[in-house]
Amino acid sequence: MAAPMSADRFINALRGEGLTVVEVGAWRTHNRNHKGPWGPVHGVMIHHTVTRGTPFTVELCRNGHSDLPGPLCHGVIAKDGRVHLVGYGRANHAGRGDSDVLAAVIAEKRLPPDNETDTDGNRHFYGFECENLGDGKDPWPAVQLDAMARAAAALCRVHGWTARSVIGHLEWQPGKIDPRGFTMASLRDRIADRLK
């Protein structure tokens, strides 16, 4: 059981991992907490945005759209490796997913196949949206992949988690494909290296 860290601790953890952080508006209080609880938190979820252009991507992830109000994550990791903080608290990023996957994340064990949508992921995961078209062709710059590993490692370090507490949306919710263009196993290897 882990209570979410404070917003100040969150941003300090990211900066402490060597990341360049951009604060977007009143991100510390921009959330969906009125829709349900946030916490206990058990891990970090990685997504791709299916967008092009950092300004548009950040605005979309902060504000959402008519069918899915923002924030759509806690931070947007841009192609240049900067992390744009758009919200803090409950965010519309994970949706409903598999309770068996959550149990594996909590136990830091190998993930089972995701085949149910019986658990509220927005309550239990920090979320990073990563700027990419998600078509398997749009490149992932080295600086962006490094920032993704650093951001996830920063949160794992604070909570005492291993890289097994970091999952992709595709490992949580049936039918999701994100992030696409690299494997979560390779990202977890990068995170584990940072946590050594």
JSON list of C-alpha atoms in Angstrom, two decimals, residues 4-195:
[
{"chain": "A", "resi": 4, "resn": "PRO", "atom": "CA", "xyz": [0.69, 8.97, -3.71]},
{"chain": "A", "resi": 5, "resn": "MET", "atom": "CA", "xyz": [3.63, 11.25, -3.06]},
{"chain": "A", "resi": 6, "resn": "SER", "atom": "CA", "xyz": [3.02, 14.98, -2.79]},
{"chain": "A", "resi": 7, "resn": "ALA", "atom": "CA", "xyz": [3.21, 17.06, -5.96]},
{"chain": "A", "resi": 8, "resn": "ASP", "atom": "CA", "xyz": [6.37, 18.71, -4.67]},
{"chain": "A", "resi": 9, "resn": "ARG", "atom": "CA", "xyz": [8.02, 15.37, -4.03]},
{"chain": "A", "resi": 10, "resn": "PHE", "atom": "CA", "xyz": [6.92, 14.19, -7.49]},
{"chain": "A", "resi": 11, "resn": "ILE", "atom": "CA", "xyz": [8.54, 17.09, -9.33]},
{"chain": "A", "resi": 12, "resn": "ASN", "atom": "CA", "xyz": [11.66, 16.92, -7.16]},
{"chain": "A", "resi": 13, "resn": "ALA", "atom": "CA", "xyz": [11.98, 13.19, -7.85]},
{"chain": "A", "resi": 14, "resn": "LEU", "atom": "CA", "xyz": [11.86, 13.82, -11.60]},
{"chain": "A", "resi": 15, "resn": "ARG", "atom": "CA", "xyz": [14.41, 16.62, -11.41]},
{"chain": "A", "resi": 16, "resn": "GLY", "atom": "CA", "xyz": [16.58, 14.50, -9.13]},
{"chain": "A", "resi": 17, "resn": "GLU", "atom": "CA", "xyz": [16.74, 11.87, -11.89]},
{"chain": "A", "resi": 18, "resn": "GLY", "atom": "CA", "xyz": [18.20, 14.52, -14.21]},
{"chain": "A", "resi": 19, "resn": "LEU", "atom": "CA", "xyz": [15.05, 15.38, -16.16]},
{"chain": "A", "resi": 20, "resn": "THR", "atom": "CA", "xyz": [14.09, 18.76, -17.55]},
{"chain": "A", "resi": 21, "resn": "VAL", "atom": "CA", "xyz": [10.59, 19.44, -16.24]},
{"chain": "A", "resi": 22, "resn": "VAL", "atom": "CA", "xyz": [8.10, 21.95, -17.67]},
{"chain": "A", "resi": 23, "resn": "GLU", "atom": "CA", "xyz": [5.23, 22.98, -15.39]},
{"chain": "A", "resi": 24, "resn": "VAL", "atom": "CA", "xyz": [1.99, 23.57, -17.32]},
{"chain": "A", "resi": 25, "resn": "GLY", "atom": "CA", "xyz": [-0.51, 25.85, -15.59]},
{"chain": "A", "resi": 26, "resn": "ALA", "atom": "CA", "xyz": [-1.79, 24.85, -12.16]},
{"chain": "A", "resi": 27, "resn": "TRP", "atom": "CA", "xyz": [-0.81, 21.21, -12.71]},
{"chain": "A", "resi": 28, "resn": "ARG", "atom": "CA", "xyz": [-0.59, 20.47, -8.98]},
{"chain": "A", "resi": 29, "resn": "THR", "atom": "CA", "xyz": [-4.37, 20.80, -8.54]},
{"chain": "A", "resi": 30, "resn": "HIS", "atom": "CA", "xyz": [-5.57, 19.78, -12.02]},
{"chain": "A", "resi": 31, "resn": "ASN", "atom": "CA", "xyz": [-7.10, 16.30, -11.60]},
{"chain": "A", "resi": 32, "resn": "ARG", "atom": "CA", "xyz": [-10.21, 14.12, -11.66]},
{"chain": "A", "resi": 33, "resn": "ASN", "atom": "CA", "xyz": [-10.31, 13.48, -7.90]},
{"chain": "A", "resi": 34, "resn": "HIS", "atom": "CA", "xyz": [-14.03, 14.34, -7.82]},
{"chain": "A", "resi": 35, "resn": "LYS", "atom": "CA", "xyz": [-14.67, 11.16, -9.85]},
{"chain": "A", "resi": 36, "resn": "GLY", "atom": "CA", "xyz": [-13.13, 8.76, -7.36]},
{"chain": "A", "resi": 37, "resn": "PRO", "atom": "CA", "xyz": [-10.16, 8.13, -5.12]},
{"chain": "A", "resi": 38, "resn": "TRP", "atom": "CA", "xyz": [-6.53, 8.34, -6.14]},
{"chain": "A", "resi": 39, "resn": "GLY", "atom": "CA", "xyz": [-4.43, 5.78, -4.35]},
{"chain": "A", "resi": 40, "resn": "PRO", "atom": "CA", "xyz": [-3.12, 3.60, -3.10]},
{"chain": "A", "resi": 41, "resn": "VAL", "atom": "CA", "xyz": [-0.68, 3.73, -6.01]},
{"chain": "A", "resi": 42, "resn": "HIS", "atom": "CA", "xyz": [1.10, 0.60, -7.13]},
{"chain": "A", "resi": 43, "resn": "GLY", "atom": "CA", "xyz": [2.97, 1.46, -10.31]},
{"chain": "A", "resi": 44, "resn": "VAL", "atom": "CA", "xyz": [3.68, 3.56, -13.37]},
{"chain": "A", "resi": 45, "resn": "MET", "atom": "CA", "xyz": [1.88, 3.20, -16.70]},
{"chain": "A", "resi": 46, "resn": "ILE", "atom": "CA", "xyz": [3.41, 4.21, -20.03]},
{"chain": "A", "resi": 47, "resn": "HIS", "atom": "CA", "xyz": [1.35, 5.28, -23.06]},
{"chain": "A", "resi": 48, "resn": "HIS", "atom": "CA", "xyz": [1.84, 6.74, -26.52]},
{"chain": "A", "resi": 49, "resn": "THR", "atom": "CA", "xyz": [-0.24, 9.72, -27.59]},
{"chain": "A", "resi": 50, "resn": "VAL", "atom": "CA", "xyz": [-1.05, 9.12, -31.29]},
{"chain": "A", "resi": 51, "resn": "THR", "atom": "CA", "xyz": [-0.23, 12.80, -31.87]},
{"chain": "A", "resi": 52, "resn": "ARG", "atom": "CA", "xyz": [2.40, 14.92, -33.58]},
{"chain": "A", "resi": 53, "resn": "GLY", "atom": "CA", "xyz": [3.79, 18.18, -32.22]},
{"chain": "A", "resi": 54, "resn": "THR", "atom": "CA", "xyz": [4.60, 18.90, -28.61]},
{"chain": "A", "resi": 55, "resn": "PRO", "atom": "CA", "xyz": [2.37, 21.99, -28.07]},
{"chain": "A", "resi": 56, "resn": "PHE", "atom": "CA", "xyz": [-0.72, 20.19, -29.41]},
{"chain": "A", "resi": 57, "resn": "THR", "atom": "CA", "xyz": [0.13, 17.01, -27.50]},
{"chain": "A", "resi": 58, "resn": "VAL", "atom": "CA", "xyz": [0.59, 18.83, -24.19]},
{"chain": "A", "resi": 59, "resn": "GLU", "atom": "CA", "xyz": [-2.64, 20.79, -24.63]},
{"chain": "A", "resi": 60, "resn": "LEU", "atom": "CA", "xyz": [-4.60, 17.64, -25.47]},
{"chain": "A", "resi": 61, "resn": "CYS", "atom": "CA", "xyz": [-3.18, 15.72, -22.51]},
{"chain": "A", "resi": 62, "resn": "ARG", "atom": "CA", "xyz": [-3.92, 18.62, -20.17]},
{"chain": "A", "resi": 63, "resn": "ASN", "atom": "CA", "xyz": [-7.47, 19.36, -21.33]},
{"chain": "A", "resi": 64, "resn": "GLY", "atom": "CA", "xyz": [-8.65, 16.11, -22.88]},
{"chain": "A", "resi": 65, "resn": "HIS", "atom": "CA", "xyz": [-11.67, 16.25, -25.17]},
{"chain": "A", "resi": 66, "resn": "SER", "atom": "CA", "xyz": [-15.46, 16.02, -24.92]},
{"chain": "A", "resi": 67, "resn": "ASP", "atom": "CA", "xyz": [-15.47, 12.21, -24.55]},
{"chain": "A", "resi": 68, "resn": "LEU", "atom": "CA", "xyz": [-12.52, 12.07, -22.16]},
{"chain": "A", "resi": 69, "resn": "PRO", "atom": "CA", "xyz": [-11.83, 15.13, -19.98]},
{"chain": "A", "resi": 70, "resn": "GLY", "atom": "CA", "xyz": [-8.28, 15.90, -18.89]},
{"chain": "A", "resi": 71, "resn": "PRO", "atom": "CA", "xyz": [-5.87, 15.50, -17.46]},
{"chain": "A", "resi": 72, "resn": "LEU", "atom": "CA", "xyz": [-5.08, 12.40, -19.51]},
{"chain": "A", "resi": 73, "resn": "CYS", "atom": "CA", "xyz": [-1.86, 11.72, -17.58]},
{"chain": "A", "resi": 74, "resn": "HIS", "atom": "CA", "xyz": [0.47, 13.26, -15.03]},
{"chain": "A", "resi": 75, "resn": "GLY", "atom": "CA", "xyz": [3.29, 14.04, -17.43]},
{"chain": "A", "resi": 76, "resn": "VAL", "atom": "CA", "xyz": [3.83, 14.23, -21.18]},
{"chain": "A", "resi": 77, "resn": "ILE", "atom": "CA", "xyz": [7.27, 13.06, -22.30]},
{"chain": "A", "resi": 78, "resn": "ALA", "atom": "CA", "xyz": [8.10, 14.93, -25.50]},
{"chain": "A", "resi": 79, "resn": "LYS", "atom": "CA", "xyz": [10.36, 13.85, -28.35]},
{"chain": "A", "resi": 80, "resn": "ASP", "atom": "CA", "xyz": [13.10, 16.13, -26.96]},
{"chain": "A", "resi": 81, "resn": "GLY", "atom": "CA", "xyz": [13.00, 14.37, -23.57]},
{"chain": "A", "resi": 82, "resn": "ARG", "atom": "CA", "xyz": [11.36, 17.18, -21.63]},
{"chain": "A", "resi": 83, "resn": "VAL", "atom": "CA", "xyz": [8.60, 16.15, -19.20]},
{"chain": "A", "resi": 84, "resn": "HIS", "atom": "CA", "xyz": [5.58, 18.47, -19.25]},
{"chain": "A", "resi": 85, "resn": "LEU", "atom": "CA", "xyz": [3.54, 18.17, -16.05]},
{"chain": "A", "resi": 86, "resn": "VAL", "atom": "CA", "xyz": [-0.16, 18.61, -16.88]},
{"chain": "A", "resi": 87, "resn": "GLY", "atom": "CA", "xyz": [-1.97, 17.24, -13.82]},
{"chain": "A", "resi": 88, "resn": "TYR", "atom": "CA", "xyz": [-1.58, 15.64, -10.45]},
{"chain": "A", "resi": 89, "resn": "GLY", "atom": "CA", "xyz": [-4.03, 13.33, -8.76]},
{"chain": "A", "resi": 90, "resn": "ARG", "atom": "CA", "xyz": [-6.51, 11.06, -10.46]},
{"chain": "A", "resi": 91, "resn": "ALA", "atom": "CA", "xyz": [-6.08, 11.29, -14.24]},
{"chain": "A", "resi": 92, "resn": "ASN", "atom": "CA", "xyz": [-7.97, 9.73, -17.16]},
{"chain": "A", "resi": 93, "resn": "HIS", "atom": "CA", "xyz": [-5.16, 7.57, -18.50]},
{"chain": "A", "resi": 94, "resn": "ALA", "atom": "CA", "xyz": [-5.40, 3.92, -17.45]},
{"chain": "A", "resi": 95, "resn": "GLY", "atom": "CA", "xyz": [-9.10, 3.14, -17.56]},
{"chain": "A", "resi": 96, "resn": "ARG", "atom": "CA", "xyz": [-10.40, -0.21, -16.43]},
{"chain": "A", "resi": 97, "resn": "GLY", "atom": "CA", "xyz": [-8.02, -3.14, -16.61]},
{"chain": "A", "resi": 98, "resn": "ASP", "atom": "CA", "xyz": [-7.17, -6.56, -15.25]},
{"chain": "A", "resi": 99, "resn": "SER", "atom": "CA", "xyz": [-7.11, -7.22, -11.50]},
{"chain": "A", "resi": 100, "resn": "ASP", "atom": "CA", "xyz": [-4.69, -10.11, -12.06]},
{"chain": "A", "resi": 101, "resn": "VAL", "atom": "CA", "xyz": [-2.25, -7.69, -13.70]},
{"chain": "A", "resi": 102, "resn": "LEU", "atom": "CA", "xyz": [-2.59, -5.31, -10.77]},
{"chain": "A", "resi": 103, "resn": "ALA", "atom": "CA", "xyz": [-1.90, -8.17, -8.34]},
{"chain": "A", "resi": 104, "resn": "ALA", "atom": "CA", "xyz": [1.24, -9.07, -10.30]},
{"chain": "A", "resi": 105, "resn": "VAL", "atom": "CA", "xyz": [2.41, -5.43, -10.29]},
{"chain": "A", "resi": 106, "resn": "ILE", "atom": "CA", "xyz": [1.88, -5.24, -6.52]},
{"chain": "A", "resi": 107, "resn": "ALA", "atom": "CA", "xyz": [3.80, -8.50, -6.04]},
{"chain": "A", "resi": 108, "resn": "GLU", "atom": "CA", "xyz": [6.37, -7.42, -8.67]},
{"chain": "A", "resi": 109, "resn": "LYS", "atom": "CA", "xyz": [5.98, -10.72, -10.52]},
{"chain": "A", "resi": 110, "resn": "ARG", "atom": "CA", "xyz": [5.70, -11.65, -14.20]},
{"chain": "A", "resi": 111, "resn": "LEU", "atom": "CA", "xyz": [2.57, -10.15, -15.73]},
{"chain": "A", "resi": 112, "resn": "PRO", "atom": "CA", "xyz": [-0.28, -12.47, -16.74]},
{"chain": "A", "resi": 113, "resn": "PRO", "atom": "CA", "xyz": [-2.21, -11.84, -19.97]},
{"chain": "A", "resi": 114, "resn": "ASP", "atom": "CA", "xyz": [-4.68, -8.97, -19.60]},
{"chain": "A", "resi": 115, "resn": "ASN", "atom": "CA", "xyz": [-8.14, -10.39, -20.30]},
{"chain": "A", "resi": 116, "resn": "GLU", "atom": "CA", "xyz": [-10.50, -8.51, -17.99]},
{"chain": "A", "resi": 117, "resn": "THR", "atom": "CA", "xyz": [-11.58, -4.94, -17.30]},
{"chain": "A", "resi": 118, "resn": "ASP", "atom": "CA", "xyz": [-12.63, -5.27, -13.69]},
{"chain": "A", "resi": 119, "resn": "THR", "atom": "CA", "xyz": [-10.33, -2.78, -11.93]},
{"chain": "A", "resi": 120, "resn": "ASP", "atom": "CA", "xyz": [-10.01, 1.03, -11.91]},
{"chain": "A", "resi": 121, "resn": "GLY", "atom": "CA", "xyz": [-6.49, 1.77, -13.11]},
{"chain": "A", "resi": 122, "resn": "ASN", "atom": "CA", "xyz": [-6.81, 5.55, -12.81]},
{"chain": "A", "resi": 123, "resn": "ARG", "atom": "CA", "xyz": [-6.82, 5.05, -9.07]},
{"chain": "A", "resi": 124, "resn": "HIS", "atom": "CA", "xyz": [-3.68, 2.94, -8.88]},
{"chain": "A", "resi": 125, "resn": "PHE", "atom": "CA", "xyz": [-1.15, 4.17, -11.47]},
{"chain": "A", "resi": 126, "resn": "TYR", "atom": "CA", "xyz": [0.93, 7.21, -12.24]},
{"chain": "A", "resi": 127, "resn": "GLY", "atom": "CA", "xyz": [0.71, 7.84, -15.97]},
{"chain": "A", "resi": 128, "resn": "PHE", "atom": "CA", "xyz": [3.07, 9.22, -18.60]},
{"chain": "A", "resi": 129, "resn": "GLU", "atom": "CA", "xyz": [1.88, 9.92, -22.14]},
{"chain": "A", "resi": 130, "resn": "CYS", "atom": "CA", "xyz": [4.79, 9.81, -24.58]},
{"chain": "A", "resi": 131, "resn": "GLU", "atom": "CA", "xyz": [4.63, 11.83, -27.80]},
{"chain": "A", "resi": 132, "resn": "ASN", "atom": "CA", "xyz": [4.49, 9.39, -30.71]},
{"chain": "A", "resi": 133, "resn": "LEU", "atom": "CA", "xyz": [2.12, 8.52, -33.54]},
{"chain": "A", "resi": 134, "resn": "GLY", "atom": "CA", "xyz": [1.95, 4.94, -32.29]},
{"chain": "A", "resi": 135, "resn": "ASP", "atom": "CA", "xyz": [2.05, 3.49, -35.79]},
{"chain": "A", "resi": 136, "resn": "GLY", "atom": "CA", "xyz": [5.21, 1.46, -35.26]},
{"chain": "A", "resi": 137, "resn": "LYS", "atom": "CA", "xyz": [7.04, 3.71, -37.74]},
{"chain": "A", "resi": 138, "resn": "ASP", "atom": "CA", "xyz": [7.33, 7.00, -35.88]},
{"chain": "A", "resi": 139, "resn": "PRO", "atom": "CA", "xyz": [10.79, 6.92, -34.29]},
{"chain": "A", "resi": 140, "resn": "TRP", "atom": "CA", "xyz": [11.48, 7.02, -30.58]},
{"chain": "A", "resi": 141, "resn": "PRO", "atom": "CA", "xyz": [14.50, 9.32, -30.16]},
{"chain": "A", "resi": 142, "resn": "ALA", "atom": "CA", "xyz": [17.16, 8.08, -27.74]},
{"chain": "A", "resi": 143, "resn": "VAL", "atom": "CA", "xyz": [16.68, 11.18, -25.58]},
{"chain": "A", "resi": 144, "resn": "GLN", "atom": "CA", "xyz": [12.96, 10.41, -25.26]},
{"chain": "A", "resi": 145, "resn": "LEU", "atom": "CA", "xyz": [13.49, 6.75, -24.35]},
{"chain": "A", "resi": 146, "resn": "ASP", "atom": "CA", "xyz": [16.07, 7.85, -21.79]},
{"chain": "A", "resi": 147, "resn": "ALA", "atom": "CA", "xyz": [13.59, 10.35, -20.31]},
{"chain": "A", "resi": 148, "resn": "MET", "atom": "CA", "xyz": [10.91, 7.65, -20.09]},
{"chain": "A", "resi": 149, "resn": "ALA", "atom": "CA", "xyz": [13.27, 5.38, -18.17]},
{"chain": "A", "resi": 150, "resn": "ARG", "atom": "CA", "xyz": [14.37, 8.24, -15.91]},
{"chain": "A", "resi": 151, "resn": "ALA", "atom": "CA", "xyz": [10.79, 9.34, -15.16]},
{"chain": "A", "resi": 152, "resn": "ALA", "atom": "CA", "xyz": [9.67, 5.82, -14.28]},
{"chain": "A", "resi": 153, "resn": "ALA", "atom": "CA", "xyz": [12.82, 5.16, -12.26]},
{"chain": "A", "resi": 154, "resn": "ALA", "atom": "CA", "xyz": [12.30, 8.38, -10.31]},
{"chain": "A", "resi": 155, "resn": "LEU", "atom": "CA", "xyz": [8.89, 7.23, -9.08]},
{"chain": "A", "resi": 156, "resn": "CYS", "atom": "CA", "xyz": [10.08, 3.67, -8.43]},
{"chain": "A", "resi": 157, "resn": "ARG", "atom": "CA", "xyz": [12.97, 5.06, -6.38]},
{"chain": "A", "resi": 158, "resn": "VAL", "atom": "CA", "xyz": [10.66, 7.11, -4.13]},
{"chain": "A", "resi": 159, "resn": "HIS", "atom": "CA", "xyz": [8.28, 4.20, -3.53]},
{"chain": "A", "resi": 160, "resn": "GLY", "atom": "CA", "xyz": [10.93, 1.47, -3.28]},
{"chain": "A", "resi": 161, "resn": "TRP", "atom": "CA", "xyz": [9.57, -0.33, -6.35]},
{"chain": "A", "resi": 162, "resn": "THR", "atom": "CA", "xyz": [11.53, -2.31, -8.93]},
{"chain": "A", "resi": 163, "resn": "ALA", "atom": "CA", "xyz": [11.17, -1.99, -12.70]},
{"chain": "A", "resi": 164, "resn": "ARG", "atom": "CA", "xyz": [8.43, -4.65, -12.53]},
{"chain": "A", "resi": 165, "resn": "SER", "atom": "CA", "xyz": [6.12, -1.90, -11.22]},
{"chain": "A", "resi": 166, "resn": "VAL", "atom": "CA", "xyz": [6.24, -0.21, -14.63]},
{"chain": "A", "resi": 167, "resn": "ILE", "atom": "CA", "xyz": [3.79, -1.43, -17.27]},
{"chain": "A", "resi": 168, "resn": "GLY", "atom": "CA", "xyz": [2.49, -0.42, -20.65]},
{"chain": "A", "resi": 169, "resn": "HIS", "atom": "CA", "xyz": [-1.17, 0.32, -21.32]},
{"chain": "A", "resi": 170, "resn": "LEU", "atom": "CA", "xyz": [-1.17, -2.74, -23.60]},
{"chain": "A", "resi": 171, "resn": "GLU", "atom": "CA", "xyz": [-0.30, -4.91, -20.58]},
{"chain": "A", "resi": 172, "resn": "TRP", "atom": "CA", "xyz": [-3.22, -3.53, -18.55]},
{"chain": "A", "resi": 173, "resn": "GLN", "atom": "CA", "xyz": [-6.26, -3.26, -20.77]},
{"chain": "A", "resi": 174, "resn": "PRO", "atom": "CA", "xyz": [-7.34, -5.74, -23.46]},
{"chain": "A", "resi": 175, "resn": "GLY", "atom": "CA", "xyz": [-7.29, -4.23, -26.93]},
{"chain": "A", "resi": 176, "resn": "LYS", "atom": "CA", "xyz": [-4.74, -1.49, -26.19]},
{"chain": "A", "resi": 177, "resn": "ILE", "atom": "CA", "xyz": [-1.52, -1.41, -28.23]},
{"chain": "A", "resi": 178, "resn": "ASP", "atom": "CA", "xyz": [0.43, 1.33, -26.52]},
{"chain": "A", "resi": 179, "resn": "PRO", "atom": "CA", "xyz": [3.23, 1.97, -26.33]},
{"chain": "A", "resi": 180, "resn": "ARG", "atom": "CA", "xyz": [4.13, 0.72, -29.79]},
{"chain": "A", "resi": 181, "resn": "GLY", "atom": "CA", "xyz": [7.58, 0.79, -31.38]},
{"chain": "A", "resi": 182, "resn": "PHE", "atom": "CA", "xyz": [9.63, -0.74, -28.56]},
{"chain": "A", "resi": 183, "resn": "THR", "atom": "CA", "xyz": [9.04, -3.48, -26.00]},
{"chain": "A", "resi": 184, "resn": "MET", "atom": "CA", "xyz": [8.14, -2.88, -22.39]},
{"chain": "A", "resi": 185, "resn": "ALA", "atom": "CA", "xyz": [10.75, -5.52, -21.49]},
{"chain": "A", "resi": 186, "resn": "SER", "atom": "CA", "xyz": [13.45, -3.32, -23.03]},
{"chain": "A", "resi": 187, "resn": "LEU", "atom": "CA", "xyz": [12.15, -0.26, -21.17]},
{"chain": "A", "resi": 188, "resn": "ARG", "atom": "CA", "xyz": [12.06, -2.18, -17.90]},
{"chain": "A", "resi": 189, "resn": "ASP", "atom": "CA", "xyz": [15.68, -3.23, -18.52]},
{"chain": "A", "resi": 190, "resn": "ARG", "atom": "CA", "xyz": [16.64, 0.46, -18.86]},
{"chain": "A", "resi": 191, "resn": "ILE", "atom": "CA", "xyz": [14.75, 1.29, -15.66]},
{"chain": "A", "resi": 192, "resn": "ALA", "atom": "CA", "xyz": [16.39, -1.57, -13.78]},
{"chain": "A", "resi": 193, "resn": "ASP", "atom": "CA", "xyz": [19.82, -0.34, -14.89]},
{"chain": "A", "resi": 194, "resn": "ARG", "atom": "CA", "xyz": [19.03, 3.13, -13.52]},
{"chain": "A", "resi": 195, "resn": "LEU", "atom": "CA", "xyz": [17.85, 1.69, -10.21]}
]
